[in-house]
Short mmCIF file of C-alpha atoms (C1' of nucleotides) in Angstrom, two decimals:
data_model
loop_
_atom_site.label_atom_id
_atom_site.label_comp_id
_atom_site.label_asym_id
_atom_site.label_seq_id
_atom_site.Cartn_x
_atom_site.Cartn_y
_atom_site.Cartn_z
CA MET A 178 69.40 -61.65 -68.57
CA MET A 179 65.98 -61.40 -70.14
CA GLU A 180 63.43 -58.76 -69.27
CA ALA A 181 62.04 -59.02 -65.76
CA ALA A 182 59.76 -56.01 -66.18
CA PRO A 183 56.49 -57.94 -65.70
CA LEU A 184 57.64 -59.18 -62.31
CA ILE A 185 58.83 -55.74 -61.20
CA SER A 186 55.51 -54.20 -62.24
CA HIS A 187 53.78 -56.89 -60.26
CA PHE A 188 55.81 -56.06 -57.15
CA GLU A 189 55.28 -52.33 -57.64
CA THR A 190 51.50 -52.71 -57.58
CA TYR A 191 52.13 -53.30 -53.85
CA LEU A 192 55.15 -51.14 -52.95
CA PRO A 193 57.75 -48.98 -54.75
CA PHE A 194 61.24 -50.43 -55.31
CA THR A 195 64.57 -48.64 -55.79
CA GLU A 196 66.91 -49.19 -58.72
CA GLU A 197 69.32 -51.14 -56.51
CA GLU A 198 66.54 -53.40 -55.26
CA ILE A 199 65.39 -54.04 -58.78
CA ALA A 200 68.95 -54.93 -59.78
CA LEU A 201 69.15 -57.38 -56.87
CA ILE A 202 65.94 -59.03 -58.01
CA ASN A 203 67.06 -59.17 -61.63
CA ASN A 204 70.16 -61.10 -60.62
CA ARG A 205 68.19 -63.79 -58.87
CA ILE A 206 65.50 -64.76 -61.34
CA HIS A 207 65.25 -66.91 -64.45
CA ARG A 208 62.89 -66.18 -67.29
CA LYS A 209 61.88 -69.01 -69.59
CA ARG A 210 59.36 -70.33 -72.06
CA ILE A 211 57.64 -73.66 -71.62
CA LYS A 212 55.58 -75.77 -73.96
CA ARG A 213 51.98 -76.88 -73.66
CA ARG A 214 51.77 -80.00 -71.45
CA GLU A 215 55.25 -79.45 -70.07
CA TYR A 216 55.64 -80.23 -66.37
CA LEU A 217 57.37 -77.93 -63.88
CA MET A 218 56.93 -80.48 -61.11
CA ARG A 219 55.54 -83.96 -60.55
CA ALA A 220 54.18 -85.53 -57.37
CA GLY A 221 57.16 -86.84 -55.40
CA ASP A 222 59.50 -84.10 -56.61
CA ILE A 223 60.80 -81.37 -54.39
CA CYS A 224 59.41 -78.02 -55.53
CA ARG A 225 62.54 -76.01 -56.35
CA HIS A 226 61.00 -72.77 -57.65
CA TYR A 227 58.43 -70.13 -57.00
CA THR A 228 57.00 -69.52 -60.47
CA PHE A 229 55.44 -66.29 -61.71
CA VAL A 230 53.31 -66.46 -64.87
CA ILE A 231 53.92 -63.74 -67.48
CA GLU A 232 51.89 -65.32 -70.27
CA GLY A 233 49.87 -68.51 -70.53
CA VAL A 234 48.10 -70.77 -68.02
CA LEU A 235 49.38 -73.47 -65.69
CA ARG A 236 47.53 -75.83 -63.41
CA MET A 237 48.37 -77.51 -60.13
CA PHE A 238 46.68 -80.85 -59.58
CA GLY A 239 46.71 -83.81 -57.25
CA ILE A 240 46.19 -87.49 -57.99
CA ASP A 241 43.89 -89.58 -55.78
CA GLU A 242 44.20 -93.26 -54.80
CA GLN A 243 42.28 -94.32 -57.90
CA GLY A 244 44.73 -92.44 -60.11
CA ARG A 245 42.37 -89.61 -61.02
CA GLU A 246 43.61 -86.05 -61.45
CA HIS A 247 41.95 -83.17 -59.59
CA ASN A 248 42.81 -79.56 -60.34
CA ILE A 249 43.65 -77.59 -57.22
CA LEU A 250 44.22 -74.26 -58.96
CA PHE A 251 44.96 -72.48 -62.21
CA ALA A 252 47.65 -69.80 -62.53
CA ALA A 253 47.41 -67.30 -65.39
CA GLU A 254 49.09 -63.96 -66.19
CA GLY A 255 50.19 -62.24 -62.99
CA ASP A 256 49.72 -65.28 -60.74
CA TRP A 257 52.23 -67.22 -58.69
CA ILE A 258 52.32 -70.99 -58.55
CA ALA A 259 54.35 -73.32 -56.32
CA ASP A 260 53.95 -76.27 -54.00
CA ILE A 261 54.56 -73.98 -51.03
CA SER A 262 54.83 -76.75 -48.47
CA SER A 263 57.39 -78.69 -50.48
CA PHE A 264 59.28 -75.53 -51.44
CA HIS A 265 59.84 -74.38 -47.85
CA SER A 266 60.48 -77.80 -46.34
CA THR A 267 62.66 -79.02 -49.24
CA ARG A 268 60.74 -82.28 -49.08
CA PRO A 269 58.84 -84.22 -51.77
CA GLY A 270 55.43 -82.71 -52.48
CA PHE A 271 52.11 -84.17 -53.60
CA SER A 272 51.37 -81.67 -56.34
CA ASN A 273 51.87 -81.70 -60.07
CA ILE A 274 52.38 -78.45 -61.96
CA GLN A 275 51.83 -78.42 -65.71
CA ALA A 276 51.36 -75.87 -68.49
CA LEU A 277 47.96 -75.90 -70.20
CA GLU A 278 49.17 -73.42 -72.84
CA PRO A 279 52.61 -72.53 -74.15
CA SER A 280 53.67 -70.13 -71.41
CA GLU A 281 56.26 -67.63 -70.38
CA ILE A 282 57.36 -67.65 -66.77
CA ILE A 283 59.81 -66.24 -64.26
CA GLN A 284 61.27 -68.58 -61.68
CA ILE A 285 63.06 -67.96 -58.39
CA GLU A 286 64.96 -70.68 -56.59
CA GLN A 287 64.73 -71.19 -52.85
CA ASP A 288 68.18 -69.82 -51.99
CA ASP A 289 67.58 -66.77 -54.15
CA LEU A 290 64.16 -66.05 -52.72
CA TYR A 291 65.49 -66.31 -49.17
CA TYR A 292 68.39 -64.05 -50.13
CA LEU A 293 65.91 -61.49 -51.46
CA PHE A 294 63.72 -61.70 -48.33
CA ILE A 295 66.77 -60.94 -46.20
CA ASN A 296 68.09 -58.10 -48.33
CA ILE A 297 64.74 -56.55 -49.26
CA PRO A 298 62.49 -56.85 -46.19
CA LYS A 299 59.73 -55.13 -48.17
CA LEU A 300 59.34 -58.38 -50.08
CA ASP A 301 58.06 -60.09 -46.95
CA ARG A 302 55.24 -57.57 -46.98
CA VAL A 303 54.53 -58.12 -50.66
CA PHE A 304 54.40 -61.90 -50.35
CA LYS A 305 52.34 -61.60 -47.18
CA VAL A 306 49.69 -59.59 -49.04
CA VAL A 307 49.80 -61.82 -52.14
CA THR A 308 49.34 -64.90 -49.97
CA GLU A 309 46.53 -63.30 -47.98
CA ASP A 310 44.68 -62.51 -51.21
CA LYS A 311 45.05 -66.09 -52.41
CA TYR A 312 43.98 -67.34 -49.00
CA VAL A 313 40.75 -65.36 -49.25
CA GLU A 314 40.09 -66.81 -52.71
CA LEU A 315 40.50 -70.34 -51.35
CA GLN A 316 38.12 -69.61 -48.48
CA ASP A 317 35.50 -68.43 -50.96
CA ARG A 318 35.99 -71.54 -53.02
CA ILE A 319 35.64 -73.81 -49.98
CA PHE A 320 32.39 -72.10 -49.10
CA GLN A 321 31.17 -72.79 -52.64
CA ASP A 322 32.33 -76.40 -52.51
CA ILE A 323 30.51 -77.20 -49.27
CA SER A 324 27.35 -75.19 -49.95
CA SER A 325 26.57 -75.31 -53.67
CA THR A 326 25.64 -77.64 -56.51
CA GLY A 327 27.83 -78.23 -59.54
CA LEU A 328 25.76 -75.77 -61.55
CA GLU A 329 26.19 -73.02 -58.97
CA ARG A 330 29.92 -73.62 -58.71
CA TYR A 331 30.25 -73.48 -62.49
CA LEU A 332 28.40 -70.15 -62.69
CA TYR A 333 30.57 -68.78 -59.88
CA PHE A 334 33.70 -69.90 -61.72
CA LEU A 335 32.59 -68.23 -64.96
CA GLU A 336 31.77 -65.05 -63.11
CA LYS A 337 35.08 -64.95 -61.26
CA TYR A 338 37.36 -66.11 -64.09
CA PRO A 339 35.54 -65.19 -67.32
CA LYS A 340 38.71 -65.45 -69.42
CA LEU A 341 39.58 -68.92 -68.13
CA GLY A 342 36.03 -70.03 -68.86
CA SER A 343 36.67 -69.70 -72.58
CA ARG A 344 40.40 -70.43 -72.67
CA LEU A 345 40.38 -73.78 -70.88
CA PRO A 346 39.02 -77.14 -72.05
CA ASN A 347 35.91 -78.15 -70.15
CA THR A 348 37.62 -81.27 -68.87
CA GLN A 349 40.03 -79.05 -66.95
CA ILE A 350 37.23 -76.88 -65.60
CA ALA A 351 35.24 -79.94 -64.54
CA SER A 352 38.28 -81.27 -62.70
CA TYR A 353 38.62 -77.93 -60.89
CA LEU A 354 34.93 -77.91 -59.95
CA GLY A 355 35.02 -81.45 -58.63
CA ILE A 356 32.54 -82.86 -61.16
CA THR A 357 32.90 -85.16 -64.18
CA PRO A 358 33.22 -83.76 -67.71
CA GLU A 359 30.00 -85.60 -68.59
CA PHE A 360 28.09 -83.82 -65.87
CA LEU A 361 29.54 -80.43 -66.82
CA SER A 362 28.40 -81.11 -70.35
CA MET A 363 24.86 -81.70 -69.05
CA ILE A 364 24.98 -78.49 -67.05
CA ARG A 365 26.09 -76.50 -70.09
CA LYS A 366 23.35 -78.00 -72.20
CA GLU A 367 20.70 -76.92 -69.71
CA LEU A 368 22.21 -73.45 -69.47
CA VAL A 369 21.87 -72.94 -73.24
CA SER A 370 18.35 -74.40 -73.61
CA GLY A 371 16.85 -73.40 -70.28
CA LYS A 372 17.92 -69.76 -70.61
CA MET B 93 47.15 -54.91 -19.24
CA MET B 94 46.59 -58.63 -18.96
CA GLU B 95 49.20 -61.24 -19.81
CA ALA B 96 50.09 -61.42 -23.48
CA ALA B 97 52.59 -64.23 -23.00
CA PRO B 98 50.73 -66.78 -25.18
CA LEU B 99 50.86 -64.41 -28.15
CA ILE B 100 54.53 -63.63 -27.65
CA SER B 101 55.36 -67.34 -27.43
CA HIS B 102 53.44 -67.82 -30.64
CA PHE B 103 55.48 -65.12 -32.40
CA GLU B 104 58.72 -66.49 -31.00
CA THR B 105 58.12 -69.91 -32.53
CA TYR B 106 58.93 -68.06 -35.76
CA LEU B 107 61.50 -65.37 -34.82
CA PRO B 108 63.05 -63.92 -31.64
CA PHE B 109 61.76 -60.56 -30.36
CA THR B 110 63.50 -57.96 -28.20
CA GLU B 111 62.12 -56.58 -24.94
CA GLU B 112 61.26 -53.28 -26.64
CA GLU B 113 59.40 -55.05 -29.42
CA ILE B 114 57.46 -57.10 -26.90
CA ALA B 115 56.53 -53.91 -25.06
CA LEU B 116 55.30 -52.36 -28.30
CA ILE B 117 53.13 -55.38 -28.94
CA ASN B 118 51.80 -55.43 -25.38
CA ASN B 119 50.59 -51.87 -25.78
CA ARG B 120 48.56 -52.64 -28.86
CA ILE B 121 46.57 -55.73 -27.94
CA HIS B 122 43.45 -56.51 -25.96
CA ARG B 123 42.95 -59.74 -24.09
CA LYS B 124 39.40 -60.83 -23.27
CA ARG B 125 37.12 -63.69 -22.39
CA ILE B 126 34.05 -64.53 -24.42
CA LYS B 127 31.11 -66.78 -23.73
CA ARG B 128 29.91 -69.83 -25.62
CA ARG B 129 27.77 -68.75 -28.60
CA GLU B 130 29.05 -65.17 -28.41
CA TYR B 131 29.64 -63.51 -31.80
CA LEU B 132 32.81 -61.58 -32.66
CA MET B 133 31.37 -60.64 -36.04
CA ARG B 134 28.22 -61.10 -38.09
CA ALA B 135 27.80 -61.06 -41.87
CA GLY B 136 27.49 -57.45 -42.96
CA ASP B 137 29.78 -56.15 -40.21
CA ILE B 138 33.22 -54.76 -40.88
CA CYS B 139 35.84 -57.07 -39.33
CA ARG B 140 37.65 -54.79 -36.87
CA HIS B 141 40.09 -57.24 -35.27
CA TYR B 142 42.59 -59.94 -35.95
CA THR B 143 41.83 -62.47 -33.20
CA PHE B 144 44.28 -64.93 -31.66
CA VAL B 145 42.83 -67.86 -29.69
CA ILE B 146 44.49 -68.60 -26.34
CA GLU B 147 41.89 -71.04 -25.08
CA GLY B 148 38.66 -72.42 -26.55
CA VAL B 149 37.33 -72.85 -30.08
CA LEU B 150 35.73 -70.42 -32.53
CA ARG B 151 34.20 -70.99 -35.91
CA MET B 152 33.86 -68.87 -39.04
CA PHE B 153 30.82 -69.64 -41.15
CA GLY B 154 28.90 -68.30 -44.12
CA ILE B 155 25.16 -68.34 -44.77
CA ASP B 156 23.83 -69.41 -48.18
CA GLU B 157 20.77 -68.11 -50.06
CA GLN B 158 18.55 -70.66 -48.33
CA GLY B 159 19.69 -69.42 -44.94
CA ARG B 160 21.83 -72.43 -44.11
CA GLU B 161 25.08 -72.09 -42.19
CA HIS B 162 28.32 -73.60 -43.54
CA ASN B 163 31.48 -73.72 -41.44
CA ILE B 164 34.48 -72.36 -43.29
CA LEU B 165 37.01 -73.00 -40.53
CA PHE B 166 37.56 -73.65 -36.84
CA ALA B 167 40.15 -71.76 -34.79
CA ALA B 168 41.44 -73.35 -31.58
CA GLU B 169 44.40 -72.67 -29.26
CA GLY B 170 47.23 -70.98 -31.16
CA ASP B 171 45.15 -70.14 -34.24
CA TRP B 172 44.24 -66.79 -35.76
CA ILE B 173 40.79 -65.96 -37.01
CA ALA B 174 39.57 -62.92 -38.97
CA ASP B 175 37.61 -62.02 -42.08
CA ILE B 176 40.84 -60.96 -43.78
CA SER B 177 39.19 -59.39 -46.79
CA SER B 178 36.85 -57.25 -44.69
CA PHE B 179 39.61 -56.39 -42.21
CA HIS B 180 41.99 -54.98 -44.81
CA SER B 181 39.38 -53.27 -46.99
CA THR B 182 37.37 -51.90 -44.03
CA ARG B 183 34.24 -53.00 -45.85
CA PRO B 184 31.35 -55.26 -44.75
CA GLY B 185 32.24 -58.94 -44.87
CA PHE B 186 30.24 -62.10 -45.52
CA SER B 187 31.55 -64.11 -42.59
CA ASN B 188 30.23 -64.81 -39.12
CA ILE B 189 32.64 -65.53 -36.28
CA GLN B 190 31.28 -67.20 -33.16
CA ALA B 191 32.64 -68.98 -30.09
CA LEU B 192 31.75 -72.67 -29.80
CA GLU B 193 33.21 -72.85 -26.28
CA PRO B 194 33.83 -70.21 -23.62
CA SER B 195 37.12 -68.83 -24.92
CA GLU B 196 39.99 -66.58 -24.14
CA ILE B 197 41.35 -64.44 -26.95
CA ILE B 198 43.74 -61.64 -27.84
CA GLN B 199 42.57 -59.05 -30.34
CA ILE B 200 44.47 -56.48 -32.41
CA GLU B 201 42.71 -53.62 -34.16
CA GLN B 202 43.56 -52.61 -37.70
CA ASP B 203 45.39 -49.38 -36.79
CA ASP B 204 47.41 -51.18 -34.16
CA LEU B 205 48.34 -54.07 -36.42
CA TYR B 206 49.46 -51.69 -39.15
CA TYR B 207 51.44 -49.72 -36.57
CA LEU B 208 53.16 -52.91 -35.50
CA PHE B 209 53.92 -53.95 -39.10
CA ILE B 210 55.61 -50.59 -39.67
CA ASN B 211 57.60 -50.56 -36.43
CA ILE B 212 58.47 -54.26 -36.33
CA PRO B 213 59.10 -55.37 -39.93
CA LYS B 214 59.81 -58.85 -38.63
CA LEU B 215 56.08 -59.20 -38.09
CA ASP B 216 55.50 -59.09 -41.83
CA ARG B 217 57.64 -62.20 -42.03
CA VAL B 218 55.76 -63.91 -39.20
CA PHE B 219 52.34 -63.21 -40.69
CA LYS B 220 53.59 -64.20 -44.14
CA VAL B 221 54.60 -67.62 -42.81
CA VAL B 222 51.43 -68.06 -40.73
CA THR B 223 49.29 -67.23 -43.76
CA GLU B 224 51.29 -69.54 -46.01
CA ASP B 225 50.75 -72.41 -43.59
CA LYS B 226 47.02 -71.75 -43.49
CA TYR B 227 46.98 -71.45 -47.27
CA VAL B 228 48.50 -74.92 -47.59
CA GLU B 229 45.87 -76.33 -45.22
CA LEU B 230 43.10 -74.87 -47.36
CA GLN B 231 44.63 -76.34 -50.51
CA ASP B 232 44.66 -79.76 -48.89
CA ARG B 233 41.04 -79.35 -47.87
CA ILE B 234 39.99 -78.30 -51.36
CA PHE B 235 41.66 -81.39 -52.76
CA GLN B 236 39.68 -83.49 -50.29
CA ASP B 237 36.44 -81.70 -51.09
CA ILE B 238 36.71 -82.24 -54.84
CA SER B 239 38.12 -85.77 -54.75
CA SER B 240 36.64 -87.64 -51.76
CA THR B 241 33.40 -88.96 -50.31
CA GLY B 242 31.90 -87.74 -47.04
CA LEU B 243 33.34 -90.74 -45.23
CA GLU B 244 36.85 -90.05 -46.50
CA ARG B 245 36.64 -86.36 -45.60
CA TYR B 246 35.45 -87.26 -42.11
CA LEU B 247 38.34 -89.67 -41.55
CA TYR B 248 40.79 -87.06 -42.85
CA PHE B 249 39.31 -84.49 -40.47
CA LEU B 250 39.63 -86.83 -37.47
CA GLU B 251 43.21 -87.63 -38.40
CA LYS B 252 44.20 -84.00 -38.86
CA TYR B 253 42.28 -82.53 -35.91
CA PRO B 254 41.85 -85.40 -33.42
CA LYS B 255 41.09 -83.02 -30.53
CA LEU B 256 38.39 -81.16 -32.42
CA GLY B 257 36.81 -84.48 -33.38
CA SER B 258 35.86 -85.11 -29.77
CA ARG B 259 35.41 -81.50 -28.60
CA LEU B 260 32.92 -80.33 -31.20
CA PRO B 261 29.27 -81.32 -31.67
CA ASN B 262 28.77 -83.44 -34.78
CA THR B 263 26.46 -80.84 -36.27
CA GLN B 264 29.39 -78.44 -36.43
CA ILE B 265 31.68 -81.05 -37.95
CA ALA B 266 29.08 -82.00 -40.55
CA SER B 267 28.71 -78.34 -41.50
CA TYR B 268 32.50 -78.11 -41.94
CA LEU B 269 32.60 -81.26 -44.07
CA GLY B 270 29.77 -80.09 -46.32
CA ILE B 271 27.38 -82.91 -45.39
CA THR B 272 24.19 -83.07 -43.34
CA PRO B 273 24.22 -84.11 -39.66
CA GLU B 274 21.96 -87.04 -40.60
CA PHE B 275 24.48 -88.33 -43.10
CA LEU B 276 27.38 -87.90 -40.69
CA SER B 277 25.37 -89.92 -38.18
CA MET B 278 25.05 -92.72 -40.74
CA ILE B 279 28.77 -92.62 -41.47
CA ARG B 280 29.61 -92.87 -37.79
CA LYS B 281 27.23 -95.78 -37.33
CA GLU B 282 28.93 -97.70 -40.12
CA LEU B 283 32.37 -96.91 -38.73
CA VAL B 284 31.47 -98.46 -35.38
CA SER B 285 29.74 -101.58 -36.74
CA GLY B 286 31.68 -102.16 -39.94
CA LYS B 287 35.06 -101.95 -38.25
"C1'" DC C 223 10.51 -78.32 -14.86
"C1'" DG C 224 10.43 -77.31 -19.70
"C1'" DC C 225 12.63 -75.85 -23.77
"C1'" DG C 226 16.08 -76.00 -27.17
"C1'" DA C 227 20.16 -78.28 -28.91
"C1'" DC C 228 21.74 -82.61 -30.25
"C1'" DG C 229 22.07 -87.34 -32.16
"C1'" DT C 230 19.76 -90.83 -34.44
"C1'" DT C 231 16.69 -93.65 -37.58
"C1'" DG C 232 13.96 -94.53 -41.70
"C1'" DA C 233 11.51 -93.57 -46.31
"C1'" DT C 234 11.91 -91.14 -50.32
"C1'" DT C 235 14.09 -88.16 -53.73
"C1'" DT C 236 17.81 -86.07 -56.29
"C1'" DG C 237 22.42 -84.69 -57.82
"C1'" DC C 238 25.99 -86.63 -59.73
"C1'" DC C 239 28.86 -90.67 -61.17
"C1'" DT C 240 29.90 -94.74 -64.02
"C1'" DC C 241 30.35 -96.90 -68.16
"C1'" DA C 242 29.80 -97.11 -72.97
"C1'" DA C 243 29.50 -95.19 -77.28
"C1'" DC C 244 29.98 -91.73 -80.88
"C1'" DG C 245 31.29 -87.43 -83.84
"C1'" DA C 246 34.40 -83.53 -84.14
"C1'" DT C 247 38.66 -81.48 -83.59
"C1'" DT C 248 43.50 -81.25 -82.90
"C1'" DG C 249 48.03 -82.44 -83.61
"C1'" DT C 250 51.66 -85.16 -85.01
"C1'" DG C 251 54.69 -88.40 -87.38
"C1'" DG C 252 55.58 -90.48 -91.75
"C1'" DC D 203 50.45 -82.70 -96.53
"C1'" DC D 204 47.89 -86.44 -95.44
"C1'" DA D 205 46.53 -90.23 -92.21
"C1'" DC D 206 45.92 -91.87 -88.01
"C1'" DA D 207 45.88 -91.32 -83.02
"C1'" DA D 208 44.73 -88.82 -79.16
"C1'" DT D 209 41.95 -85.32 -77.00
"C1'" DC D 210 37.66 -83.32 -76.45
"C1'" DG D 211 32.64 -82.62 -76.06
"C1'" DT D 212 28.43 -84.87 -75.98
"C1'" DT D 213 24.49 -88.23 -75.20
"C1'" DG D 214 22.08 -91.92 -72.72
"C1'" DA D 215 21.05 -95.86 -69.39
"C1'" DG D 216 21.60 -97.34 -64.91
"C1'" DG D 217 23.39 -96.93 -60.14
"C1'" DC D 218 24.99 -94.90 -55.91
"C1'" DA D 219 26.06 -91.14 -52.56
"C1'" DA D 220 24.00 -87.88 -50.13
"C1'" DA D 221 19.96 -84.63 -49.31
"C1'" DT D 222 15.32 -83.98 -47.68
"C1'" DC D 223 11.69 -84.48 -44.59
"C1'" DA D 224 9.66 -86.32 -40.58
"C1'" DA D 225 9.80 -88.29 -36.23
"C1'" DC D 226 11.58 -89.44 -31.74
"C1'" DG D 227 14.63 -89.92 -27.42
"C1'" DT D 228 18.21 -87.79 -24.68
"C1'" DC D 229 20.54 -84.38 -22.42
"C1'" DG D 230 22.00 -79.97 -20.44
"C1'" DC D 231 20.74 -75.65 -19.02
"C1'" DG D 232 18.12 -71.58 -17.59
#
DNA sequence: CGCGACGTTGATTTGCCTCAACGATTGTGG
DNA sequence: CCACAATCGTTGAGGCAAATCAACGTCGCG
């Protein structure tokens, strides 16, 4: 069993865990490395894992009727990523999950996660809080999407995720913002000259 | 104490509760009626309650720099509404929460909700699942917002919330979709004629 | 009754997309 | 280790989706 320390530290930012609880968790997780561009899930698959990112960046994206990809979220160090709906229903999902950098992750399968929820009720609390935090982030983003221009959304993104702003290709950022790479390029040009 | 049955039924769609647990819950909630246009919270307030809707519709909206309102979500029968970030941090929030119809609600204050989480750990599970479901809805909406036209988002809204489509004024729906009432009017005109 | 909320229409403007083309960079197989 | 392909960022011309602004009729409510 590889080191699960990053996941335990993550949990312990919310609540303390005993040695026995940590041992239980250790027995139910899988740590692995994945390559750039590798897929953890494709649209139509059933999402079999909750994935925690130790190192690297992943994206979740959907594909519209015209075949275009649209980034729904990025997950970097300390983030969780999963097609929650597919994971809990054990039915095919609409999301794709792919690594944008060579990454190191910890995965938990459905059975194992449910086993942990039953045996460590505290984990319900932890996942409740984690999900609430992510929910608030999505609400903020929706407010941006319905109230702001592409420029404003780009500035908000840079402010909120400064590291991702420099780590990710602009095509990926444009896809996340809901604009074309060409238009993002225009925005960036005006930011440099006009400021 | 007024009837809390709708809330208990809501909880029991997720897990069973004992008589003692139900009594605990009953002692910690407040049921009330509110008028159309009444505010439960304004931007700058601290969100003091988690609110469950028994009857009616509420909206949460933000106000941009130009003073325009943008609907972040609607909450109808069986939904929860709260400025989660403000509620948990006990700090001023950016949201406004207002009734769009005369409504009947159940409210839980922060102390009481935390008391219930400690004494009925099951509730962590319930709120975890409720929040996950809402999180998935927001993800779907973000995908729509960054990938679709106003027409497509309107059709998706009608399909997903058919009741709200007829109950709410179009100005409120337009605000939710991120388009102007004038443009929604044009869309609706074309739907009637062009179909 | 009168006012404010609501829905609608039309003229004009603007934010952003589409399509096409082109260097620069990356990475990968021979 | 080089050569070629694929990815990436950028620029520009033209077009469309949606906003803005103004005006007007209807309705419900106090």
